[in-house]
PDB file of C-alpha atoms and ligand atoms in Angstrom:
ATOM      1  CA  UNK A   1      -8.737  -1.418  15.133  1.00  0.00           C
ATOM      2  CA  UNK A   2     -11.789  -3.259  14.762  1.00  0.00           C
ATOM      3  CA  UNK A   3     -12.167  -6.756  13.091  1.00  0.00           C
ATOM      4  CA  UNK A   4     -16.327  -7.939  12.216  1.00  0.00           C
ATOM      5  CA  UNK A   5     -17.240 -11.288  10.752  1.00  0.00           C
ATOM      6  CA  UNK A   6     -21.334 -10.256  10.804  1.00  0.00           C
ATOM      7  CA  UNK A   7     -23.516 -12.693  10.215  1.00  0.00           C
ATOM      8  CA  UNK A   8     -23.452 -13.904   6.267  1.00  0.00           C
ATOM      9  CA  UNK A   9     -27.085 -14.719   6.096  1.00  0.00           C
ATOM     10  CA  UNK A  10     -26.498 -17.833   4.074  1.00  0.00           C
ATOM     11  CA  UNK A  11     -28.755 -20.126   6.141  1.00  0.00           C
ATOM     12  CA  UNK A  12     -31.151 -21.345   3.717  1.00  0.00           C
ATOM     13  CA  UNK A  13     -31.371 -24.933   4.955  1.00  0.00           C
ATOM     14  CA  UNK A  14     -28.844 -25.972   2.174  1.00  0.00           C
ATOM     15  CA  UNK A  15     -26.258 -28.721   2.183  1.00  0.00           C
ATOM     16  CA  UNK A  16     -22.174 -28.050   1.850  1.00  0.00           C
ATOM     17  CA  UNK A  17     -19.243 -30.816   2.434  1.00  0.00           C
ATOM     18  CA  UNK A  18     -17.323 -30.587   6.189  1.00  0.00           C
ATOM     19  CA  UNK A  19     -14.958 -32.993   6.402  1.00  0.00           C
ATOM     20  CA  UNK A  20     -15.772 -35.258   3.797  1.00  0.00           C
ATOM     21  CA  UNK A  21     -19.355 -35.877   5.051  1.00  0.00           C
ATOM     22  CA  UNK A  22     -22.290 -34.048   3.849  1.00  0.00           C
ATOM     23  CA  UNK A  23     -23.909 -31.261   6.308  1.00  0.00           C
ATOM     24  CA  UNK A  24     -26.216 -28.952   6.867  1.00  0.00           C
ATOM     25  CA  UNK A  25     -25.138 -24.799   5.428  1.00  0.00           C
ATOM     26  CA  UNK A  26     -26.851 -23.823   8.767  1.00  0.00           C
ATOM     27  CA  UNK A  27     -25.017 -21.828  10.777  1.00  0.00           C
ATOM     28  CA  UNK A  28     -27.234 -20.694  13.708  1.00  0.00           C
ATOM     29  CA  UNK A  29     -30.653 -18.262  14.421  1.00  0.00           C
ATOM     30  CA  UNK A  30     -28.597 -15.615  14.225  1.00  0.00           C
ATOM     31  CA  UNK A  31     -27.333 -16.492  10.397  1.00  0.00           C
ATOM     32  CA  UNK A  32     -30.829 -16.836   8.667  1.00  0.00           C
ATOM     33  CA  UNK A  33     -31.980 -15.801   5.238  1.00  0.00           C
ATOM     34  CA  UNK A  34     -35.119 -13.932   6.328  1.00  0.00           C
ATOM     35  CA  UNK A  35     -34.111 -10.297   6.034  1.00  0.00           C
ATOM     36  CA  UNK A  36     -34.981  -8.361   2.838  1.00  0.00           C
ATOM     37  CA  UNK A  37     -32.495  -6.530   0.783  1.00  0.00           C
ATOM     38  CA  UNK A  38     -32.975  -3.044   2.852  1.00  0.00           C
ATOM     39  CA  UNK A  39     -32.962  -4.776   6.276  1.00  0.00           C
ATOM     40  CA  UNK A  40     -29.901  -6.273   6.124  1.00  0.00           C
ATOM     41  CA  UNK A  41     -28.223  -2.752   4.891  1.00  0.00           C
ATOM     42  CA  UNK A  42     -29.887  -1.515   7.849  1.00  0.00           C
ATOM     43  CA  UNK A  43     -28.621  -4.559  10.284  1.00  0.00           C
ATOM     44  CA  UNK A  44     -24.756  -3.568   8.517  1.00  0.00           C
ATOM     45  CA  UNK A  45     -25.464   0.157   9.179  1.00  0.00           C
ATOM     46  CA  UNK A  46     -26.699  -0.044  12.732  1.00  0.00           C
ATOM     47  CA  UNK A  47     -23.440  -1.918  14.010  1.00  0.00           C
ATOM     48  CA  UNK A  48     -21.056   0.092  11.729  1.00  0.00           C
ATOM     49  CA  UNK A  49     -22.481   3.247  13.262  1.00  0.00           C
ATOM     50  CA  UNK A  50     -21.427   1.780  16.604  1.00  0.00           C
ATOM     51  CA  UNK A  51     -18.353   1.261  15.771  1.00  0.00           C
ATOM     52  CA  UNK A  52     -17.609   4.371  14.184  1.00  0.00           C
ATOM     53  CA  UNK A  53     -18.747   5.878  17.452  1.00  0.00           C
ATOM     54  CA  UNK A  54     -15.192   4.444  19.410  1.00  0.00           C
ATOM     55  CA  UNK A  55     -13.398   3.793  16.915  1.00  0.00           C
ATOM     56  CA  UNK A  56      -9.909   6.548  16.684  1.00  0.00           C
ATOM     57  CA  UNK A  57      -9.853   9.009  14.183  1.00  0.00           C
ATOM     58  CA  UNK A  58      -6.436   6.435  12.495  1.00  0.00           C
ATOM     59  CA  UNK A  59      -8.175   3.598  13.810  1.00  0.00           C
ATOM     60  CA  UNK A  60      -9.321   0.845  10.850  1.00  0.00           C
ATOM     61  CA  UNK A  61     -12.093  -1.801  10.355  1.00  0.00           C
ATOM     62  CA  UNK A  62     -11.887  -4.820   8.423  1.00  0.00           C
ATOM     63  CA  UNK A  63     -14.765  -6.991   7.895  1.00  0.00           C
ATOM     64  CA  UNK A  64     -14.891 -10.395   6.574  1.00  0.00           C
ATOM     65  CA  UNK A  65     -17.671 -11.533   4.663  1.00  0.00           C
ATOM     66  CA  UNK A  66     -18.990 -13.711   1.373  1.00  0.00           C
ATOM     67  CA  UNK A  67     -20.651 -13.367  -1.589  1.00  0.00           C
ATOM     68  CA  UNK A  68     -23.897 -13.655   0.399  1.00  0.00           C
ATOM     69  CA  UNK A  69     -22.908 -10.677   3.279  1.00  0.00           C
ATOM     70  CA  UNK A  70     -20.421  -8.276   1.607  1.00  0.00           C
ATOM     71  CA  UNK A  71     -21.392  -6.409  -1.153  1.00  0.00           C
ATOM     72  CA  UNK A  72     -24.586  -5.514   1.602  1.00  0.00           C
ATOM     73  CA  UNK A  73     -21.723  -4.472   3.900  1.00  0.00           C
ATOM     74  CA  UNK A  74     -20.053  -2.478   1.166  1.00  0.00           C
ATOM     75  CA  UNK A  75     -22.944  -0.535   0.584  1.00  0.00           C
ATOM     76  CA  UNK A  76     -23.637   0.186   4.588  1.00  0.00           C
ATOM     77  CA  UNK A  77     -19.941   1.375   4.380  1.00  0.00           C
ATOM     78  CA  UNK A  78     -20.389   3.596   2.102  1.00  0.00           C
ATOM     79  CA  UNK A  79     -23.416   5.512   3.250  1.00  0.00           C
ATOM     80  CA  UNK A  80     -21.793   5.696   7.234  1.00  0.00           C
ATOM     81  CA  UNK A  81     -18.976   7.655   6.004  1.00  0.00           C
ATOM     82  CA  UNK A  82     -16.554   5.531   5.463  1.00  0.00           C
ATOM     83  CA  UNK A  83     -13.718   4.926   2.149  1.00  0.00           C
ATOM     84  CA  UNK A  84     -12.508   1.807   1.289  1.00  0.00           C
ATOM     85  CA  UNK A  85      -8.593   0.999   1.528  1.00  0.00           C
ATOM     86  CA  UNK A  86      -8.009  -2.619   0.590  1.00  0.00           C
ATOM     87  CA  UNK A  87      -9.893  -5.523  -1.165  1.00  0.00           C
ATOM     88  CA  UNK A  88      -8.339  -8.332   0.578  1.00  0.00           C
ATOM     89  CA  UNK A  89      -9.231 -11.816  -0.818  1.00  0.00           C
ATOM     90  CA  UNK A  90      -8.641 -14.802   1.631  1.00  0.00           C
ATOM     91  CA  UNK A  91      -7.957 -17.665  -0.725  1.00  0.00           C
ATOM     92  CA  UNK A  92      -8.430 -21.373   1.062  1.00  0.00           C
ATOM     93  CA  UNK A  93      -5.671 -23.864   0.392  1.00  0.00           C
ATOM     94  CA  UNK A  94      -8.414 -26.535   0.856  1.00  0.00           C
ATOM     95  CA  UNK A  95     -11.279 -25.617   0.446  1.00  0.00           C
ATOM     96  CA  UNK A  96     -14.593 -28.624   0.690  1.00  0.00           C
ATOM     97  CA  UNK A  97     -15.520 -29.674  -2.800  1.00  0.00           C
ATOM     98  CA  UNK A  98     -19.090 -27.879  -4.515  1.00  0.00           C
ATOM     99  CA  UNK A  99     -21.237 -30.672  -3.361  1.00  0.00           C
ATOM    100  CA  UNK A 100     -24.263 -29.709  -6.276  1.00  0.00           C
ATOM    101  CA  UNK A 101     -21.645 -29.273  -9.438  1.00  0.00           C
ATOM    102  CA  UNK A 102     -23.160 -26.390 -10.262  1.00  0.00           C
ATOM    103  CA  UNK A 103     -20.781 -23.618  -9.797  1.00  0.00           C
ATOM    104  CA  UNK A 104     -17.075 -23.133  -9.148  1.00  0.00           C
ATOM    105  CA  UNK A 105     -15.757 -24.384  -5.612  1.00  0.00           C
ATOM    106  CA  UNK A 106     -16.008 -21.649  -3.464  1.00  0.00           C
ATOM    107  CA  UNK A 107     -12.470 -21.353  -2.527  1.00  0.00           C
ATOM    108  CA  UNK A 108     -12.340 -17.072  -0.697  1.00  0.00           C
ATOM    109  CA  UNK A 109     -13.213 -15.365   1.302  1.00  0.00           C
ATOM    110  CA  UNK A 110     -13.038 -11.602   1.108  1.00  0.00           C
ATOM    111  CA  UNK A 111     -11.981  -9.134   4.087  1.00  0.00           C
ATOM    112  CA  UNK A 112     -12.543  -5.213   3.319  1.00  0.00           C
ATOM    113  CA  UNK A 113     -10.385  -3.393   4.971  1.00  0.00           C
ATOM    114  CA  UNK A 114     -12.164   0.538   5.589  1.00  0.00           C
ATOM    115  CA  UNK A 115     -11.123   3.074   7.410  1.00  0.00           C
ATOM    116  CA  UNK A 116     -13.148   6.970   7.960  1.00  0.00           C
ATOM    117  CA  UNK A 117     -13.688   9.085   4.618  1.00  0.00           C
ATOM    118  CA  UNK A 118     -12.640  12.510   6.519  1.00  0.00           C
ATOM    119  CA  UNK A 119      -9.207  11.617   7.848  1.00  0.00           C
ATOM    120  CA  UNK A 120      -6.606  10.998   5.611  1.00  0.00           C
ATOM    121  CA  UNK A 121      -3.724   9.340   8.406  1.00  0.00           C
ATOM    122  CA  UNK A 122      -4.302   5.908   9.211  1.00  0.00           C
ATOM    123  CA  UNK A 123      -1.738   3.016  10.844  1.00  0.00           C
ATOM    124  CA  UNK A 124      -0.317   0.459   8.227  1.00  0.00           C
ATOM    125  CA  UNK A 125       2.632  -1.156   9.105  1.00  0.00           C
ATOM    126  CA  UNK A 126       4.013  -1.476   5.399  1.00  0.00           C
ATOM    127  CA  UNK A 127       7.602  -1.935   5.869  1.00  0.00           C
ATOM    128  CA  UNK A 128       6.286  -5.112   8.409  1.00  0.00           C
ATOM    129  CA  UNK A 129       4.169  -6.402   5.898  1.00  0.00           C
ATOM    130  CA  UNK A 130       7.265  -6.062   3.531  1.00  0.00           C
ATOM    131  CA  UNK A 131       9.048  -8.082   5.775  1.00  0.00           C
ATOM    132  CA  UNK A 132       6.828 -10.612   6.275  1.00  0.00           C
ATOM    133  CA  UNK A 133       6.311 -11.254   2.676  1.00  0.00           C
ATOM    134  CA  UNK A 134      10.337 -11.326   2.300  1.00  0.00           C
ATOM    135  CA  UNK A 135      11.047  -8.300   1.008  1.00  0.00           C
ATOM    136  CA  UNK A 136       8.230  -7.779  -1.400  1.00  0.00           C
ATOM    137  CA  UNK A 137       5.043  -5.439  -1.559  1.00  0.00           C
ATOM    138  CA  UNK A 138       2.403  -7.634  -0.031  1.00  0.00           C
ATOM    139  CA  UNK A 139      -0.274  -8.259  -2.186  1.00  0.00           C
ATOM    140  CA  UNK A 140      -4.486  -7.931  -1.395  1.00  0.00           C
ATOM    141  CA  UNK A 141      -4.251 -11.547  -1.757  1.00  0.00           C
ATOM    142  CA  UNK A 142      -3.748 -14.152   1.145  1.00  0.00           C
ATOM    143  CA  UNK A 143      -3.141 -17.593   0.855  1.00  0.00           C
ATOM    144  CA  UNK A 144      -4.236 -19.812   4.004  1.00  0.00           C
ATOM    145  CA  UNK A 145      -5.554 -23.022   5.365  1.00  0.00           C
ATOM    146  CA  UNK A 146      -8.919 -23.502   7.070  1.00  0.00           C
ATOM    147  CA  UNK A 147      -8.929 -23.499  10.557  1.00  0.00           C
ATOM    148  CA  UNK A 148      -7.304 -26.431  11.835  1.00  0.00           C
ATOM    149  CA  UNK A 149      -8.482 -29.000  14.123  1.00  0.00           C
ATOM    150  CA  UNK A 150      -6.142 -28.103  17.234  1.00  0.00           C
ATOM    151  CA  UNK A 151      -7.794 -24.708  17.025  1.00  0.00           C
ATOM    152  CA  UNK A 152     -11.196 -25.866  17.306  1.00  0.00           C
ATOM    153  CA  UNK A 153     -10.581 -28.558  20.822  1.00  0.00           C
ATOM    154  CA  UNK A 154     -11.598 -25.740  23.189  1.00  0.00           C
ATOM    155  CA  UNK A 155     -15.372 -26.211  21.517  1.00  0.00           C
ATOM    156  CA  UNK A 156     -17.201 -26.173  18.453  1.00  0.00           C
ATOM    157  CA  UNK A 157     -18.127 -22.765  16.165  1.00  0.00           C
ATOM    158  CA  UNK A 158     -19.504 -22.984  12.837  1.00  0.00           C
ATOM    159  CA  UNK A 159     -17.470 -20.151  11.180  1.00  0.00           C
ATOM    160  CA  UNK A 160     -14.478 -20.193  13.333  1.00  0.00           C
ATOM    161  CA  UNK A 161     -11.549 -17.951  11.515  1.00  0.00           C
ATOM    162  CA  UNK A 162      -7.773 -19.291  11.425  1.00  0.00           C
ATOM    163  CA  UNK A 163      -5.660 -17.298  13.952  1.00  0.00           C
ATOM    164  CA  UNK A 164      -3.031 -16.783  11.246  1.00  0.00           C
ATOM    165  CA  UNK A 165      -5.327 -15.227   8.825  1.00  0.00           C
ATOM    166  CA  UNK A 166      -5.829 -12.408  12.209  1.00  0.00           C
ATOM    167  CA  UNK A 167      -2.520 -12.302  13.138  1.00  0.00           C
ATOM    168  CA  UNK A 168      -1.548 -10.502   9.768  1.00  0.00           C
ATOM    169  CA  UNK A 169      -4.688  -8.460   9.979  1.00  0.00           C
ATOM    170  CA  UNK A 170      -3.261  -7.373  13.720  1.00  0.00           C
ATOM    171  CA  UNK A 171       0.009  -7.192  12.512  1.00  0.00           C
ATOM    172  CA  UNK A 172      -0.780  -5.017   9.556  1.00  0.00           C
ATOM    173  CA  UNK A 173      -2.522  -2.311  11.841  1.00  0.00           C
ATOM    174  CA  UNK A 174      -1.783  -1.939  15.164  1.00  0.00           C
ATOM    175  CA  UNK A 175       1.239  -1.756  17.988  1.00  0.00           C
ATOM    176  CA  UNK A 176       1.619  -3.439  21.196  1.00  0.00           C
ATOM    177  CA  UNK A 177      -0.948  -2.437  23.556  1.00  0.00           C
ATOM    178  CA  UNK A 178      -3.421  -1.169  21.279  1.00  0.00           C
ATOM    179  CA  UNK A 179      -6.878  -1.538  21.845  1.00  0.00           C
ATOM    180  CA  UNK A 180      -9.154  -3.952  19.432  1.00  0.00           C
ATOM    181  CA  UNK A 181     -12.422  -4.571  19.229  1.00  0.00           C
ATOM    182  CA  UNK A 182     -14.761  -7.501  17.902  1.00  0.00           C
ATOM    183  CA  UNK A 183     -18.481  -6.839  18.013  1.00  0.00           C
ATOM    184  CA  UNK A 184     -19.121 -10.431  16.621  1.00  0.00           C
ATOM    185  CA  UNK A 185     -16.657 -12.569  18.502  1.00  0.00           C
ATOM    186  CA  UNK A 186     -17.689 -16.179  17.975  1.00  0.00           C
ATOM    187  CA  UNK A 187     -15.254 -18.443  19.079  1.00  0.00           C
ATOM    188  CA  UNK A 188     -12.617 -15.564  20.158  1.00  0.00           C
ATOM    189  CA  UNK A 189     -10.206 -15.814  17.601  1.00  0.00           C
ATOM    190  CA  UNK A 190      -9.181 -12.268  17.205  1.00  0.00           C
ATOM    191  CA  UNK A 191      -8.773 -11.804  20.807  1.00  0.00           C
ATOM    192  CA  UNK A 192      -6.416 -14.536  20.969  1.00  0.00           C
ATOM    193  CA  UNK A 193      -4.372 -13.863  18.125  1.00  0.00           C
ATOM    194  CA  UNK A 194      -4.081 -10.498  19.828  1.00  0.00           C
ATOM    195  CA  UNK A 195      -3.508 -11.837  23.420  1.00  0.00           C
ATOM    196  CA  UNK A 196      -0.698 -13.196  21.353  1.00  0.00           C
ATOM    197  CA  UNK A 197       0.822 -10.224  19.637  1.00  0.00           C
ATOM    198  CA  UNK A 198       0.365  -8.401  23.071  1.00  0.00           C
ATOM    199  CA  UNK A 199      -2.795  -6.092  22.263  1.00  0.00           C
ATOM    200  CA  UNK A 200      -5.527  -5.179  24.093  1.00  0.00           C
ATOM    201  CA  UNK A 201      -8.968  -6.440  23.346  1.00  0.00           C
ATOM    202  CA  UNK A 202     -13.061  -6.546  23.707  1.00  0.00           C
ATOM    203  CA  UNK A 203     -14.727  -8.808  21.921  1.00  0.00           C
ATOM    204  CA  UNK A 204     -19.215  -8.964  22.290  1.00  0.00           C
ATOM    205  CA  UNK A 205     -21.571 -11.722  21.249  1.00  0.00           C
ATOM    206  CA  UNK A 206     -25.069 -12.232  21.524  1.00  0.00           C
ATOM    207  CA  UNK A 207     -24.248 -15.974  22.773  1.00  0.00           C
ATOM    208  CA  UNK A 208     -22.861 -16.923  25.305  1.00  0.00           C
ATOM    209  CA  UNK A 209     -22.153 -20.156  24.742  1.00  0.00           C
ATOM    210  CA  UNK A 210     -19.687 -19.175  22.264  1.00  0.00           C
ATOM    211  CA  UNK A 211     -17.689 -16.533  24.897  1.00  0.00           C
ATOM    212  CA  UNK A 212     -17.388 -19.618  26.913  1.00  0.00           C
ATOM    213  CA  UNK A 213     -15.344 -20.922  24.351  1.00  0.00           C
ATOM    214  CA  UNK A 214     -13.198 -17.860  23.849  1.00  0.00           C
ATOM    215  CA  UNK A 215     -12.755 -17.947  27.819  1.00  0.00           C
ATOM    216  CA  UNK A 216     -11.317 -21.836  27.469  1.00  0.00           C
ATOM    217  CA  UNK A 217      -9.284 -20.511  24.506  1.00  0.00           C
ATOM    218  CA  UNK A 218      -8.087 -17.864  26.725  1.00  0.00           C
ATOM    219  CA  UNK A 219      -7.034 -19.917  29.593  1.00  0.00           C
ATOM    220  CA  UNK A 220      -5.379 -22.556  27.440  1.00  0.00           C
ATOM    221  CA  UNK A 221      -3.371 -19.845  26.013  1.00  0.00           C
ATOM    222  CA  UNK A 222      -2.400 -18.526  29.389  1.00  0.00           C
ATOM    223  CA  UNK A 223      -1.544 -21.550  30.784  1.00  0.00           C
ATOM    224  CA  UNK A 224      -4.615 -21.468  33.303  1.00  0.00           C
ATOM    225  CA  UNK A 225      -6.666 -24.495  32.641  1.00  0.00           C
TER     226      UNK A 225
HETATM  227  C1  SAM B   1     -19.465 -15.232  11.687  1.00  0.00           C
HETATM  228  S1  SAM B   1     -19.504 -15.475  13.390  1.00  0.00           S
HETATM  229  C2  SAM B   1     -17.932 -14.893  13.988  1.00  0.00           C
HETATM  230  C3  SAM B   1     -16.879 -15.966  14.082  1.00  0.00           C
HETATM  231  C4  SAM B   1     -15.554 -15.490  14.651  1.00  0.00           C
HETATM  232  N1  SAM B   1     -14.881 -14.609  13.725  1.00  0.00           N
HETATM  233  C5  SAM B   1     -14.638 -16.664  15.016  1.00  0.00           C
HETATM  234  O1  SAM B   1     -13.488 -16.739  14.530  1.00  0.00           O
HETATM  235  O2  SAM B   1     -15.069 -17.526  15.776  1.00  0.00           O
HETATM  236  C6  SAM B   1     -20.630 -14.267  13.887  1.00  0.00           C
HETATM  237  C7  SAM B   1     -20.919 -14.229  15.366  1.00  0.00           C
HETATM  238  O3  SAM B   1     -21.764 -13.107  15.627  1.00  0.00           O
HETATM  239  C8  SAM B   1     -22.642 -13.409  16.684  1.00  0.00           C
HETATM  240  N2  SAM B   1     -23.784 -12.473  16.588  1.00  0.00           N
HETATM  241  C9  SAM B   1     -24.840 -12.527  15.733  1.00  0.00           C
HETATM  242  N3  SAM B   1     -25.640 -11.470  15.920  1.00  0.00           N
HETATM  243  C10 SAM B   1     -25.070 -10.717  16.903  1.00  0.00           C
HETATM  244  C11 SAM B   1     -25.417  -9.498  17.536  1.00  0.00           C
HETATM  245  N4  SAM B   1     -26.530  -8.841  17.201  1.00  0.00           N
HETATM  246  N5  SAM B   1     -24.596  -9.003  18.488  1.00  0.00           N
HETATM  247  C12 SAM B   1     -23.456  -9.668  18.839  1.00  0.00           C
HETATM  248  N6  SAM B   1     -23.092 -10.844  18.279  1.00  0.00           N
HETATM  249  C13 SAM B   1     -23.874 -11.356  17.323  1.00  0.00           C
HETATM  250  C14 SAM B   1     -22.987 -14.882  16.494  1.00  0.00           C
HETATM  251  O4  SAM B   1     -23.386 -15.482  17.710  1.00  0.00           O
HETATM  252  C15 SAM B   1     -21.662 -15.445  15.930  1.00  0.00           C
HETATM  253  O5  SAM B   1     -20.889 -16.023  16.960  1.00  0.00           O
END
């Protein structure tokens, strides 16, 4: 399986709310506004190629993106060959107030879960999922919390995702011992929620700052610090 949170190219020297105070929307070089239309379907393409390339014929990719990132993704999707499965909406139990009062408090997030168009057999672990959600069909839409702060102590990340919100992700489409991959691992979440859950994992990024992060995360986790 393969979990992306791409950039969102939402940079645009804007303000938002964090924590009551009033900050910058800036996320980091690699998050600005610069591309045209066509170059960031070409960005989405080029790493969704990649991926394709190891990903298992049953293997899965969900991607987590905004209104500014993933209807762009949804596109590159489509043209590498690949059929959509889920529309999974993260709704925020808290999400910051709309600072300008000029649109509706941006309150999801929205996580498309793909998989190959030419293979029909993918893993799902429905009747877990069933569980989980006591004994119901769960539904495409997820109700969590930001990230909390004692998730965040082993270093800062701008768009650091809650480990719950990829523990059901994990849980939802893989076994123990799997193999996932994160081309865009920021602050390492996926790889420790599937440290936890006893998977396998690889996760890149272009800085390294943030892998040193994922390495404290890792250690604290392990008991090694
Ligand atoms: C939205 S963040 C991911 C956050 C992550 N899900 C977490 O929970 O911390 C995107 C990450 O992609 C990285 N990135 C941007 N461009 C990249 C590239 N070309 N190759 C690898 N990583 C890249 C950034 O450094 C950033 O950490």
């Amino acid at each position: 399986m393969i979990f992306a949170d791409p950039p969102y190219f939402l940079s645009n020297n804007g303000i938002t709310c964090h924590s009551g105070k009033m900050v910058s929307v800036n996320k980091g070089s690699w998050d600005e506004t610069k591309m045209s239309i066509e170059e960031k379907i070409k960005y989405n393409r080029k790493w969704i190629k990649a991926s394709k390339k190891v990903l298992k014929d049953e293997g899965t990719i969900f991607i987590s993106g905004t209104l500014h990132n993933i209807f762009v993704v949804g596109v590159a999707l489509e043209l590498e060959g690949f059929s959509i499965i889920n529309n999974i909406t993260w709704q925020k139990k808290n999400p910051p107030p709309h600072l300008a009062r000029k649109a509706f408090t941006h309150s999801t997030e929205t996580i498309i879960w793909t998989k190959k168009i030419d293979f029909k057999k993918y893993k799902f672990n429905y009747d877990l999922m069933k569980t989980i959600n006591g004994g119901k069909q769960m539904k495409d839409v997820w109700t969590f919390s930001l990230t909390k702060k004692n998730e965040k102590k082993y270093g800062k990340h701008p768009t650091q995702k809650p480990i719950e919100l990829l523990e059901r992700i994990i849980l939802a489409s893989t076994n123990e011992s799997d193999l996932i991959l994160d081309p865009f691992n920021g602050s390492g979440t996926t790889g420790i929620a599937a440290t936890k859950l006893n998977r396998r994992y690889i996760g890149i990024d272009i800085d390294k700052s943030y892998l040193d992060i994922t390495v404290r995360r890792y250690k604290a986790l392990k008991g090694l610090e």
